PDB file of C-alpha atoms in Angstrom:
ATOM      1  CA  UNK A   1     -10.168  25.825 -13.761  1.00 92.00           C
ATOM      2  CA  UNK A   2     -12.200  23.611 -16.102  1.00 96.00           C
ATOM      3  CA  UNK A   3     -15.282  22.058 -14.524  1.00 97.00           C
ATOM      4  CA  UNK A   4     -14.828  18.200 -14.181  1.00 97.00           C
ATOM      5  CA  UNK A   5     -18.421  17.465 -14.999  1.00 96.00           C
ATOM      6  CA  UNK A   6     -18.261  19.780 -18.047  1.00 97.00           C
ATOM      7  CA  UNK A   7     -15.125  17.930 -19.290  1.00 97.00           C
ATOM      8  CA  UNK A   8     -16.898  14.551 -18.985  1.00 97.00           C
ATOM      9  CA  UNK A   9     -19.923  15.966 -20.856  1.00 96.00           C
ATOM     10  CA  UNK A  10     -17.739  17.459 -23.638  1.00 97.00           C
ATOM     11  CA  UNK A  11     -15.820  14.169 -23.977  1.00 96.00           C
ATOM     12  CA  UNK A  12     -19.132  12.301 -24.295  1.00 95.00           C
ATOM     13  CA  UNK A  13     -17.935   9.440 -22.084  1.00 93.00           C
ATOM     14  CA  UNK A  14     -18.929   7.748 -18.894  1.00 88.00           C
ATOM     15  CA  UNK A  15     -16.587   6.068 -16.454  1.00 84.00           C
ATOM     16  CA  UNK A  16     -16.353   2.285 -16.746  1.00 83.00           C
ATOM     17  CA  UNK A  17     -15.536   0.296 -13.633  1.00 83.00           C
ATOM     18  CA  UNK A  18     -14.835  -2.749 -15.809  1.00 81.00           C
ATOM     19  CA  UNK A  19     -12.035  -0.774 -17.510  1.00 81.00           C
ATOM     20  CA  UNK A  20     -10.752   0.731 -14.279  1.00 80.00           C
ATOM     21  CA  UNK A  21     -12.095   4.181 -15.238  1.00 86.00           C
ATOM     22  CA  UNK A  22     -13.235   6.329 -12.307  1.00 91.00           C
ATOM     23  CA  UNK A  23     -13.014  10.000 -13.048  1.00 95.00           C
ATOM     24  CA  UNK A  24     -12.072  12.307 -10.169  1.00 96.00           C
ATOM     25  CA  UNK A  25     -14.743  15.122 -10.069  1.00 97.00           C
ATOM     26  CA  UNK A  26     -14.442  16.718  -6.675  1.00 97.00           C
ATOM     27  CA  UNK A  27     -12.997  20.236  -7.241  1.00 97.00           C
ATOM     28  CA  UNK A  28     -11.633  20.494  -3.773  1.00 97.00           C
ATOM     29  CA  UNK A  29      -9.639  17.312  -4.076  1.00 97.00           C
ATOM     30  CA  UNK A  30      -8.460  18.244  -7.609  1.00 98.00           C
ATOM     31  CA  UNK A  31      -7.296  21.606  -6.319  1.00 97.00           C
ATOM     32  CA  UNK A  32      -5.335  20.074  -3.428  1.00 97.00           C
ATOM     33  CA  UNK A  33      -3.416  17.399  -5.383  1.00 97.00           C
ATOM     34  CA  UNK A  34      -0.891  19.730  -7.022  1.00 96.00           C
ATOM     35  CA  UNK A  35      -0.204  21.389  -3.633  1.00 96.00           C
ATOM     36  CA  UNK A  36       1.212  18.173  -2.217  1.00 97.00           C
ATOM     37  CA  UNK A  37       4.140  18.323  -4.632  1.00 96.00           C
ATOM     38  CA  UNK A  38       4.494  22.151  -4.512  1.00 92.00           C
ATOM     39  CA  UNK A  39       4.698  22.240  -0.753  1.00 93.00           C
ATOM     40  CA  UNK A  40       7.898  20.231  -0.698  1.00 94.00           C
ATOM     41  CA  UNK A  41       9.449  22.643  -3.180  1.00 92.00           C
ATOM     42  CA  UNK A  42       9.798  19.922  -5.829  1.00 94.00           C
ATOM     43  CA  UNK A  43      10.915  20.762  -9.265  1.00 95.00           C
ATOM     44  CA  UNK A  44       7.674  21.137 -11.205  1.00 95.00           C
ATOM     45  CA  UNK A  45       9.118  22.170 -14.565  1.00 96.00           C
ATOM     46  CA  UNK A  46       8.005  18.897 -16.164  1.00 97.00           C
ATOM     47  CA  UNK A  47       5.106  17.098 -14.541  1.00 97.00           C
ATOM     48  CA  UNK A  48       4.128  13.660 -15.606  1.00 98.00           C
ATOM     49  CA  UNK A  49       0.478  12.536 -15.215  1.00 98.00           C
ATOM     50  CA  UNK A  50      -0.412   8.885 -15.705  1.00 97.00           C
ATOM     51  CA  UNK A  51      -4.021   8.350 -16.673  1.00 95.00           C
ATOM     52  CA  UNK A  52      -5.212  11.754 -17.820  1.00 96.00           C
ATOM     53  CA  UNK A  53      -8.866  10.767 -18.334  1.00 95.00           C
ATOM     54  CA  UNK A  54     -10.880  13.817 -19.347  1.00 97.00           C
ATOM     55  CA  UNK A  55      -8.230  16.285 -18.074  1.00 98.00           C
ATOM     56  CA  UNK A  56      -9.600  17.714 -14.869  1.00 98.00           C
ATOM     57  CA  UNK A  57      -6.223  17.058 -13.045  1.00 98.00           C
ATOM     58  CA  UNK A  58      -4.282  17.955 -16.154  1.00 98.00           C
ATOM     59  CA  UNK A  59      -5.836  21.396 -16.106  1.00 97.00           C
ATOM     60  CA  UNK A  60      -4.723  21.937 -12.455  1.00 97.00           C
ATOM     61  CA  UNK A  61      -1.235  20.688 -13.285  1.00 97.00           C
ATOM     62  CA  UNK A  62      -0.867  23.125 -16.123  1.00 96.00           C
ATOM     63  CA  UNK A  63      -1.827  25.941 -13.758  1.00 94.00           C
ATOM     64  CA  UNK A  64       0.907  24.853 -11.408  1.00 90.00           C
ATOM     65  CA  UNK A  65       3.708  25.581 -13.889  1.00 80.00           C
ATOM     66  CA  UNK A  66       5.256  28.888 -14.885  1.00 78.00           C
ATOM     67  CA  UNK A  67       4.302  29.749 -18.420  1.00 77.00           C
ATOM     68  CA  UNK A  68       7.182  32.160 -18.867  1.00 72.00           C
ATOM     69  CA  UNK A  69       9.713  29.562 -17.803  1.00 76.00           C
ATOM     70  CA  UNK A  70       8.439  27.006 -20.236  1.00 79.00           C
ATOM     71  CA  UNK A  71       7.073  24.572 -17.635  1.00 92.00           C
ATOM     72  CA  UNK A  72       5.224  21.721 -19.095  1.00 96.00           C
ATOM     73  CA  UNK A  73       3.005  18.611 -18.468  1.00 98.00           C
ATOM     74  CA  UNK A  74       3.099  15.225 -20.156  1.00 98.00           C
ATOM     75  CA  UNK A  75       0.043  13.011 -19.909  1.00 98.00           C
ATOM     76  CA  UNK A  76      -0.048   9.353 -20.648  1.00 98.00           C
ATOM     77  CA  UNK A  77      -3.508   8.001 -21.549  1.00 97.00           C
ATOM     78  CA  UNK A  78      -4.098   4.471 -22.810  1.00 95.00           C
ATOM     79  CA  UNK A  79      -7.731   5.038 -24.020  1.00 94.00           C
ATOM     80  CA  UNK A  80      -7.737   6.168 -27.629  1.00 96.00           C
ATOM     81  CA  UNK A  81     -10.898   8.219 -27.364  1.00 96.00           C
ATOM     82  CA  UNK A  82      -9.844  10.030 -24.226  1.00 96.00           C
ATOM     83  CA  UNK A  83      -6.422  10.768 -25.701  1.00 98.00           C
ATOM     84  CA  UNK A  84      -8.083  12.269 -28.721  1.00 98.00           C
ATOM     85  CA  UNK A  85     -10.352  14.334 -26.511  1.00 98.00           C
ATOM     86  CA  UNK A  86      -7.428  15.613 -24.508  1.00 98.00           C
ATOM     87  CA  UNK A  87      -5.744  16.760 -27.776  1.00 98.00           C
ATOM     88  CA  UNK A  88      -8.968  18.691 -28.728  1.00 98.00           C
ATOM     89  CA  UNK A  89      -9.702  20.121 -25.332  1.00 98.00           C
ATOM     90  CA  UNK A  90      -6.145  21.304 -24.678  1.00 98.00           C
ATOM     91  CA  UNK A  91      -5.235  22.171 -28.243  1.00 98.00           C
ATOM     92  CA  UNK A  92      -4.010  25.647 -27.235  1.00 97.00           C
ATOM     93  CA  UNK A  93      -1.768  24.288 -24.519  1.00 97.00           C
ATOM     94  CA  UNK A  94      -0.370  21.708 -26.905  1.00 97.00           C
ATOM     95  CA  UNK A  95       0.292  24.269 -29.607  1.00 97.00           C
ATOM     96  CA  UNK A  96       2.103  26.414 -27.000  1.00 95.00           C
ATOM     97  CA  UNK A  97       4.380  23.533 -26.135  1.00 96.00           C
ATOM     98  CA  UNK A  98       3.035  23.333 -22.618  1.00 97.00           C
ATOM     99  CA  UNK A  99       1.303  19.910 -22.895  1.00 97.00           C
ATOM    100  CA  UNK A 100       2.183  16.593 -24.555  1.00 98.00           C
ATOM    101  CA  UNK A 101      -0.339  13.756 -24.759  1.00 98.00           C
ATOM    102  CA  UNK A 102       1.109  10.292 -25.102  1.00 98.00           C
ATOM    103  CA  UNK A 103      -1.415   7.649 -26.150  1.00 98.00           C
ATOM    104  CA  UNK A 104      -0.409   4.241 -24.813  1.00 97.00           C
ATOM    105  CA  UNK A 105      -0.007   1.971 -21.843  1.00 96.00           C
ATOM    106  CA  UNK A 106       2.118   3.564 -19.035  1.00 96.00           C
ATOM    107  CA  UNK A 107       3.881   0.188 -18.545  1.00 96.00           C
ATOM    108  CA  UNK A 108       4.999   0.076 -22.167  1.00 97.00           C
ATOM    109  CA  UNK A 109       5.546   3.594 -23.554  1.00 97.00           C
ATOM    110  CA  UNK A 110       8.819   5.478 -23.209  1.00 96.00           C
ATOM    111  CA  UNK A 111       8.391   7.969 -20.362  1.00 96.00           C
ATOM    112  CA  UNK A 112       9.840  11.429 -20.673  1.00 96.00           C
ATOM    113  CA  UNK A 113      12.503  12.814 -18.431  1.00 96.00           C
ATOM    114  CA  UNK A 114       9.992  14.178 -15.930  1.00 97.00           C
ATOM    115  CA  UNK A 115      10.759  16.106 -12.707  1.00 97.00           C
ATOM    116  CA  UNK A 116       7.736  15.021 -10.656  1.00 97.00           C
ATOM    117  CA  UNK A 117       4.544  13.042 -11.113  1.00 98.00           C
ATOM    118  CA  UNK A 118       1.024  13.745  -9.905  1.00 98.00           C
ATOM    119  CA  UNK A 119      -1.450  11.034 -10.973  1.00 97.00           C
ATOM    120  CA  UNK A 120      -4.725   9.332 -10.241  1.00 95.00           C
ATOM    121  CA  UNK A 121      -3.498   5.921 -11.165  1.00 93.00           C
ATOM    122  CA  UNK A 122      -5.626   3.114 -12.651  1.00 89.00           C
ATOM    123  CA  UNK A 123      -5.937   0.901  -9.560  1.00 88.00           C
ATOM    124  CA  UNK A 124      -5.594  -2.395 -11.375  1.00 89.00           C
ATOM    125  CA  UNK A 125      -1.976  -1.668 -12.396  1.00 94.00           C
ATOM    126  CA  UNK A 126      -1.093   0.867  -9.724  1.00 94.00           C
ATOM    127  CA  UNK A 127       1.624  -1.322  -8.183  1.00 95.00           C
ATOM    128  CA  UNK A 128       3.316  -1.973 -11.551  1.00 97.00           C
ATOM    129  CA  UNK A 129       3.260   1.674 -12.499  1.00 97.00           C
ATOM    130  CA  UNK A 130       4.540   2.821  -9.095  1.00 97.00           C
ATOM    131  CA  UNK A 131       7.511   0.527  -9.249  1.00 97.00           C
ATOM    132  CA  UNK A 132       8.289   1.797 -12.727  1.00 97.00           C
ATOM    133  CA  UNK A 133       8.285   5.365 -11.442  1.00 98.00           C
ATOM    134  CA  UNK A 134      10.044   4.882  -8.049  1.00 97.00           C
ATOM    135  CA  UNK A 135      13.536   3.996  -9.516  1.00 96.00           C
ATOM    136  CA  UNK A 136      13.429   7.283 -11.422  1.00 97.00           C
ATOM    137  CA  UNK A 137      13.914   9.031  -8.029  1.00 97.00           C
ATOM    138  CA  UNK A 138      11.494  11.809  -8.640  1.00 98.00           C
ATOM    139  CA  UNK A 139       8.869  13.198  -6.179  1.00 98.00           C
ATOM    140  CA  UNK A 140       5.550  11.379  -6.703  1.00 98.00           C
ATOM    141  CA  UNK A 141       2.007  12.184  -5.571  1.00 98.00           C
ATOM    142  CA  UNK A 142      -0.118   9.180  -6.469  1.00 98.00           C
ATOM    143  CA  UNK A 143      -3.666   8.049  -5.672  1.00 97.00           C
ATOM    144  CA  UNK A 144      -4.334   4.436  -4.675  1.00 96.00           C
ATOM    145  CA  UNK A 145      -6.927   2.332  -3.034  1.00 96.00           C
ATOM    146  CA  UNK A 146      -6.875   3.147   0.672  1.00 97.00           C
ATOM    147  CA  UNK A 147      -5.797  -0.380   1.750  1.00 97.00           C
ATOM    148  CA  UNK A 148      -2.844  -0.336  -0.729  1.00 97.00           C
ATOM    149  CA  UNK A 149      -1.792   3.118   0.425  1.00 98.00           C
ATOM    150  CA  UNK A 150      -1.801   2.057   4.047  1.00 98.00           C
ATOM    151  CA  UNK A 151       0.455  -0.924   3.209  1.00 98.00           C
ATOM    152  CA  UNK A 152       2.885   1.347   1.431  1.00 98.00           C
ATOM    153  CA  UNK A 153       3.433   3.549   4.428  1.00 98.00           C
ATOM    154  CA  UNK A 154       3.218   0.922   7.132  1.00 98.00           C
ATOM    155  CA  UNK A 155       5.886   0.338   9.834  1.00 97.00           C
ATOM    156  CA  UNK A 156       7.204  -3.006  11.171  1.00 97.00           C
ATOM    157  CA  UNK A 157       5.051  -4.913  13.653  1.00 96.00           C
ATOM    158  CA  UNK A 158       1.828  -3.589  12.215  1.00 97.00           C
ATOM    159  CA  UNK A 159      -0.781  -5.693  10.366  1.00 96.00           C
ATOM    160  CA  UNK A 160      -0.362  -3.638   7.157  1.00 97.00           C
ATOM    161  CA  UNK A 161       3.460  -4.024   7.058  1.00 98.00           C
ATOM    162  CA  UNK A 162       4.730  -6.306   4.351  1.00 97.00           C
ATOM    163  CA  UNK A 163       6.715  -6.593   1.108  1.00 97.00           C
ATOM    164  CA  UNK A 164       5.098  -3.540  -0.366  1.00 97.00           C
ATOM    165  CA  UNK A 165       6.089  -1.428   2.656  1.00 98.00           C
ATOM    166  CA  UNK A 166       9.791  -2.464   2.466  1.00 98.00           C
ATOM    167  CA  UNK A 167       9.990  -2.096  -1.284  1.00 97.00           C
ATOM    168  CA  UNK A 168       8.348   1.300  -1.351  1.00 98.00           C
ATOM    169  CA  UNK A 169      10.378   2.665   1.547  1.00 97.00           C
ATOM    170  CA  UNK A 170      13.532   1.350  -0.026  1.00 97.00           C
ATOM    171  CA  UNK A 171      13.209   4.112  -2.638  1.00 97.00           C
ATOM    172  CA  UNK A 172      11.432   6.925  -0.842  1.00 98.00           C
ATOM    173  CA  UNK A 173       9.866   8.466   2.277  1.00 97.00           C
ATOM    174  CA  UNK A 174       6.228   7.555   1.961  1.00 98.00           C
ATOM    175  CA  UNK A 175       3.439   9.602   3.573  1.00 98.00           C
ATOM    176  CA  UNK A 176      -0.303   9.150   3.274  1.00 98.00           C
ATOM    177  CA  UNK A 177      -1.467  12.769   2.959  1.00 98.00           C
ATOM    178  CA  UNK A 178      -5.184  12.428   2.329  1.00 97.00           C
ATOM    179  CA  UNK A 179      -8.002   9.895   2.263  1.00 98.00           C
ATOM    180  CA  UNK A 180     -10.536  10.379  -0.542  1.00 97.00           C
ATOM    181  CA  UNK A 181     -14.207   9.322  -0.292  1.00 97.00           C
ATOM    182  CA  UNK A 182     -15.830   7.220  -2.993  1.00 96.00           C
ATOM    183  CA  UNK A 183     -18.160  10.096  -3.810  1.00 96.00           C
ATOM    184  CA  UNK A 184     -15.313  12.195  -5.165  1.00 97.00           C
ATOM    185  CA  UNK A 185     -15.349   9.984  -8.296  1.00 96.00           C
ATOM    186  CA  UNK A 186     -17.671   9.290 -11.186  1.00 94.00           C
ATOM    187  CA  UNK A 187     -18.699   6.516 -11.042  1.00 93.00           C
ATOM    188  CA  UNK A 188     -17.774   5.869  -7.369  1.00 93.00           C
ATOM    189  CA  UNK A 189     -15.363   2.977  -6.915  1.00 92.00           C
ATOM    190  CA  UNK A 190     -16.148   0.153  -4.526  1.00 90.00           C
ATOM    191  CA  UNK A 191     -13.501   1.285  -2.031  1.00 92.00           C
ATOM    192  CA  UNK A 192     -12.104   4.434  -0.479  1.00 96.00           C
ATOM    193  CA  UNK A 193      -9.011   5.976  -1.996  1.00 97.00           C
ATOM    194  CA  UNK A 194      -5.969   7.714  -0.572  1.00 98.00           C
ATOM    195  CA  UNK A 195      -3.151   9.981  -1.780  1.00 98.00           C
ATOM    196  CA  UNK A 196       0.472   9.006  -1.032  1.00 98.00           C
ATOM    197  CA  UNK A 197       3.385  11.386  -1.364  1.00 98.00           C
ATOM    198  CA  UNK A 198       6.752   9.750  -2.140  1.00 98.00           C
ATOM    199  CA  UNK A 199       9.854  11.801  -1.686  1.00 98.00           C
ATOM    200  CA  UNK A 200      12.963  10.042  -3.101  1.00 97.00           C
ATOM    201  CA  UNK A 201      16.019   9.393  -0.912  1.00 96.00           C
ATOM    202  CA  UNK A 202      18.704   6.881  -0.567  1.00 95.00           C
ATOM    203  CA  UNK A 203      18.101   4.144   1.969  1.00 95.00           C
ATOM    204  CA  UNK A 204      19.875   4.281   5.332  1.00 92.00           C
ATOM    205  CA  UNK A 205      21.493   0.886   4.670  1.00 95.00           C
ATOM    206  CA  UNK A 206      23.826  -0.496   1.965  1.00 94.00           C
ATOM    207  CA  UNK A 207      23.054  -3.279  -0.451  1.00 93.00           C
ATOM    208  CA  UNK A 208      25.253  -4.750  -3.141  1.00 91.00           C
ATOM    209  CA  UNK A 209      22.544  -6.241  -5.329  1.00 94.00           C
ATOM    210  CA  UNK A 210      19.238  -4.354  -5.400  1.00 95.00           C
ATOM    211  CA  UNK A 211      17.487  -6.940  -7.532  1.00 94.00           C
ATOM    212  CA  UNK A 212      18.398  -9.710  -5.127  1.00 96.00           C
ATOM    213  CA  UNK A 213      17.428  -7.592  -2.072  1.00 97.00           C
ATOM    214  CA  UNK A 214      13.953  -6.972  -3.415  1.00 96.00           C
ATOM    215  CA  UNK A 215      13.569 -10.644  -4.436  1.00 96.00           C
ATOM    216  CA  UNK A 216      14.728 -11.766  -1.008  1.00 97.00           C
ATOM    217  CA  UNK A 217      12.262  -9.563   0.728  1.00 98.00           C
ATOM    218  CA  UNK A 218       9.513 -10.852  -1.562  1.00 97.00           C
ATOM    219  CA  UNK A 219      10.503 -14.473  -0.749  1.00 97.00           C
ATOM    220  CA  UNK A 220      10.498 -14.041   2.992  1.00 98.00           C
ATOM    221  CA  UNK A 221       7.151 -12.356   3.055  1.00 98.00           C
ATOM    222  CA  UNK A 222       5.553 -15.292   1.166  1.00 97.00           C
ATOM    223  CA  UNK A 223       6.059 -17.096   4.458  1.00 97.00           C
ATOM    224  CA  UNK A 224       5.378 -14.270   6.871  1.00 95.00           C
ATOM    225  CA  UNK A 225       3.893 -16.619   9.439  1.00 95.00           C
ATOM    226  CA  UNK A 226       7.109 -18.745   9.600  1.00 97.00           C
ATOM    227  CA  UNK A 227      10.250 -17.800  11.351  1.00 98.00           C
ATOM    228  CA  UNK A 228      13.002 -16.251   9.217  1.00 98.00           C
ATOM    229  CA  UNK A 229      14.904 -19.550   9.719  1.00 98.00           C
ATOM    230  CA  UNK A 230      12.179 -21.558   8.008  1.00 98.00           C
ATOM    231  CA  UNK A 231      11.311 -18.883   5.449  1.00 98.00           C
ATOM    232  CA  UNK A 232      14.902 -18.758   4.184  1.00 98.00           C
ATOM    233  CA  UNK A 233      14.849 -22.583   3.755  1.00 97.00           C
ATOM    234  CA  UNK A 234      11.396 -22.724   2.172  1.00 97.00           C
ATOM    235  CA  UNK A 235      11.787 -20.007  -0.373  1.00 97.00           C
ATOM    236  CA  UNK A 236      15.086 -20.559  -2.030  1.00 96.00           C
ATOM    237  CA  UNK A 237      13.233 -21.179  -5.331  1.00 95.00           C
ATOM    238  CA  UNK A 238      11.989 -17.573  -5.061  1.00 96.00           C
ATOM    239  CA  UNK A 239      15.023 -15.797  -3.642  1.00 96.00           C
ATOM    240  CA  UNK A 240      17.521 -17.598  -5.803  1.00 95.00           C
ATOM    241  CA  UNK A 241      19.670 -18.816  -2.921  1.00 96.00           C
ATOM    242  CA  UNK A 242      21.652 -21.904  -3.875  1.00 96.00           C
ATOM    243  CA  UNK A 243      22.667 -22.770  -0.325  1.00 96.00           C
ATOM    244  CA  UNK A 244      19.902 -21.578   2.053  1.00 97.00           C
ATOM    245  CA  UNK A 245      21.233 -23.729   4.857  1.00 97.00           C
ATOM    246  CA  UNK A 246      24.546 -21.967   4.709  1.00 97.00           C
ATOM    247  CA  UNK A 247      22.640 -18.665   5.276  1.00 97.00           C
ATOM    248  CA  UNK A 248      20.809 -20.070   8.218  1.00 97.00           C
ATOM    249  CA  UNK A 249      24.034 -21.315   9.735  1.00 97.00           C
ATOM    250  CA  UNK A 250      25.730 -17.935   9.300  1.00 97.00           C
ATOM    251  CA  UNK A 251      22.794 -15.663  10.466  1.00 97.00           C
ATOM    252  CA  UNK A 252      22.319 -14.409  13.956  1.00 96.00           C
ATOM    253  CA  UNK A 253      19.991 -16.563  16.111  1.00 97.00           C
ATOM    254  CA  UNK A 254      17.936 -13.577  17.230  1.00 97.00           C
ATOM    255  CA  UNK A 255      17.211 -12.710  13.613  1.00 97.00           C
ATOM    256  CA  UNK A 256      16.331 -16.286  12.729  1.00 97.00           C
ATOM    257  CA  UNK A 257      13.660 -16.383  15.451  1.00 97.00           C
ATOM    258  CA  UNK A 258      11.883 -13.314  14.048  1.00 98.00           C
ATOM    259  CA  UNK A 259       9.093 -13.235  11.441  1.00 98.00           C
ATOM    260  CA  UNK A 260       9.158 -11.062   8.361  1.00 98.00           C
ATOM    261  CA  UNK A 261       6.559  -8.718   9.733  1.00 98.00           C
ATOM    262  CA  UNK A 262       8.867  -7.770  12.623  1.00 97.00           C
ATOM    263  CA  UNK A 263      11.916  -7.115  10.430  1.00 97.00           C
ATOM    264  CA  UNK A 264      12.814  -3.509   9.730  1.00 96.00           C
ATOM    265  CA  UNK A 265      14.143  -2.758   6.182  1.00 96.00           C
ATOM    266  CA  UNK A 266      17.734  -2.382   7.415  1.00 96.00           C
ATOM    267  CA  UNK A 267      17.551  -5.868   8.938  1.00 97.00           C
ATOM    268  CA  UNK A 268      16.392  -7.308   5.644  1.00 97.00           C
ATOM    269  CA  UNK A 269      19.320  -5.494   4.022  1.00 97.00           C
ATOM    270  CA  UNK A 270      21.874  -6.894   6.460  1.00 97.00           C
ATOM    271  CA  UNK A 271      20.477 -10.401   6.031  1.00 98.00           C
ATOM    272  CA  UNK A 272      20.474 -10.079   2.288  1.00 97.00           C
ATOM    273  CA  UNK A 273      24.144  -8.961   2.247  1.00 97.00           C
ATOM    274  CA  UNK A 274      24.996 -11.970   4.467  1.00 97.00           C
ATOM    275  CA  UNK A 275      23.049 -14.297   2.216  1.00 97.00           C
ATOM    276  CA  UNK A 276      24.826 -13.108  -0.906  1.00 95.00           C
ATOM    277  CA  UNK A 277      28.160 -13.580   0.836  1.00 96.00           C
ATOM    278  CA  UNK A 278      27.637 -17.202   1.887  1.00 95.00           C
ATOM    279  CA  UNK A 279      25.482 -18.562  -0.919  1.00 93.00           C
ATOM    280  CA  UNK A 280      25.678 -18.527  -4.707  1.00 92.00           C
ATOM    281  CA  UNK A 281      22.703 -16.900  -6.390  1.00 91.00           C
ATOM    282  CA  UNK A 282      20.462 -17.638  -9.348  1.00 85.00           C
ATOM    283  CA  UNK A 283      17.605 -15.531 -10.724  1.00 83.00           C
ATOM    284  CA  UNK A 284      14.757 -17.195  -8.756  1.00 75.00           C
ATOM    285  CA  UNK A 285      11.133 -16.852  -9.700  1.00 70.00           C
TER     286      UNK A 285
END
């Protein structure tokens, strides 16, 4: 495997916290990351990596594939100089058709038809990228700030549980598989990091309108200290409910007395179905 510090030296760059650039340089962590997707027997014939940096993780992901079977990796890197370095450093792999480097913003470029993603995400846009990837229903192994990761995997009635927990777990089983110390990066970030494995699956509840469901969850969590009764009434401009009072009148009293932090995803789903049945909807905010 290529040495992470050697890659940084050959690239002639330094990480820049102001640009959300923190290069993962701990060999042990780099070696473990691909195993989190391999151990669930995920299809690794086409791995997507967001934020390739200087290629330390890219190198490990290439080793994960089967050369004879044509397995490949696609890297999306928004930094022009780093994208150019990746093309030089991995010229042989590119020529062999095993690696593709896409220069651009992961929120804007067309993503390939990947089978799994393993990525050290830029933390500033990690939420937006994650919710671009989750609807693709592919196994994901992604690195986040520790606090963000804990919120993704949180359960109801815990301080970390919120809109992020419900939205994430709507798409996948989420598991925090490893916490990463600051010292594993160059330069070290201000906070500890964590790796989350997301295994796609259908939710255990039914919804008729996914966009409304996610908007409804968002709305109720903006008033998490209020009862569901008051949150429904106070957030119609967000949820898009035309007749919030009709929803309150139709809902079960036990549910209305709860707060958003105590509501399981399936309870949100049932309430969203009821709300859509008794109220007209608009797009909300």
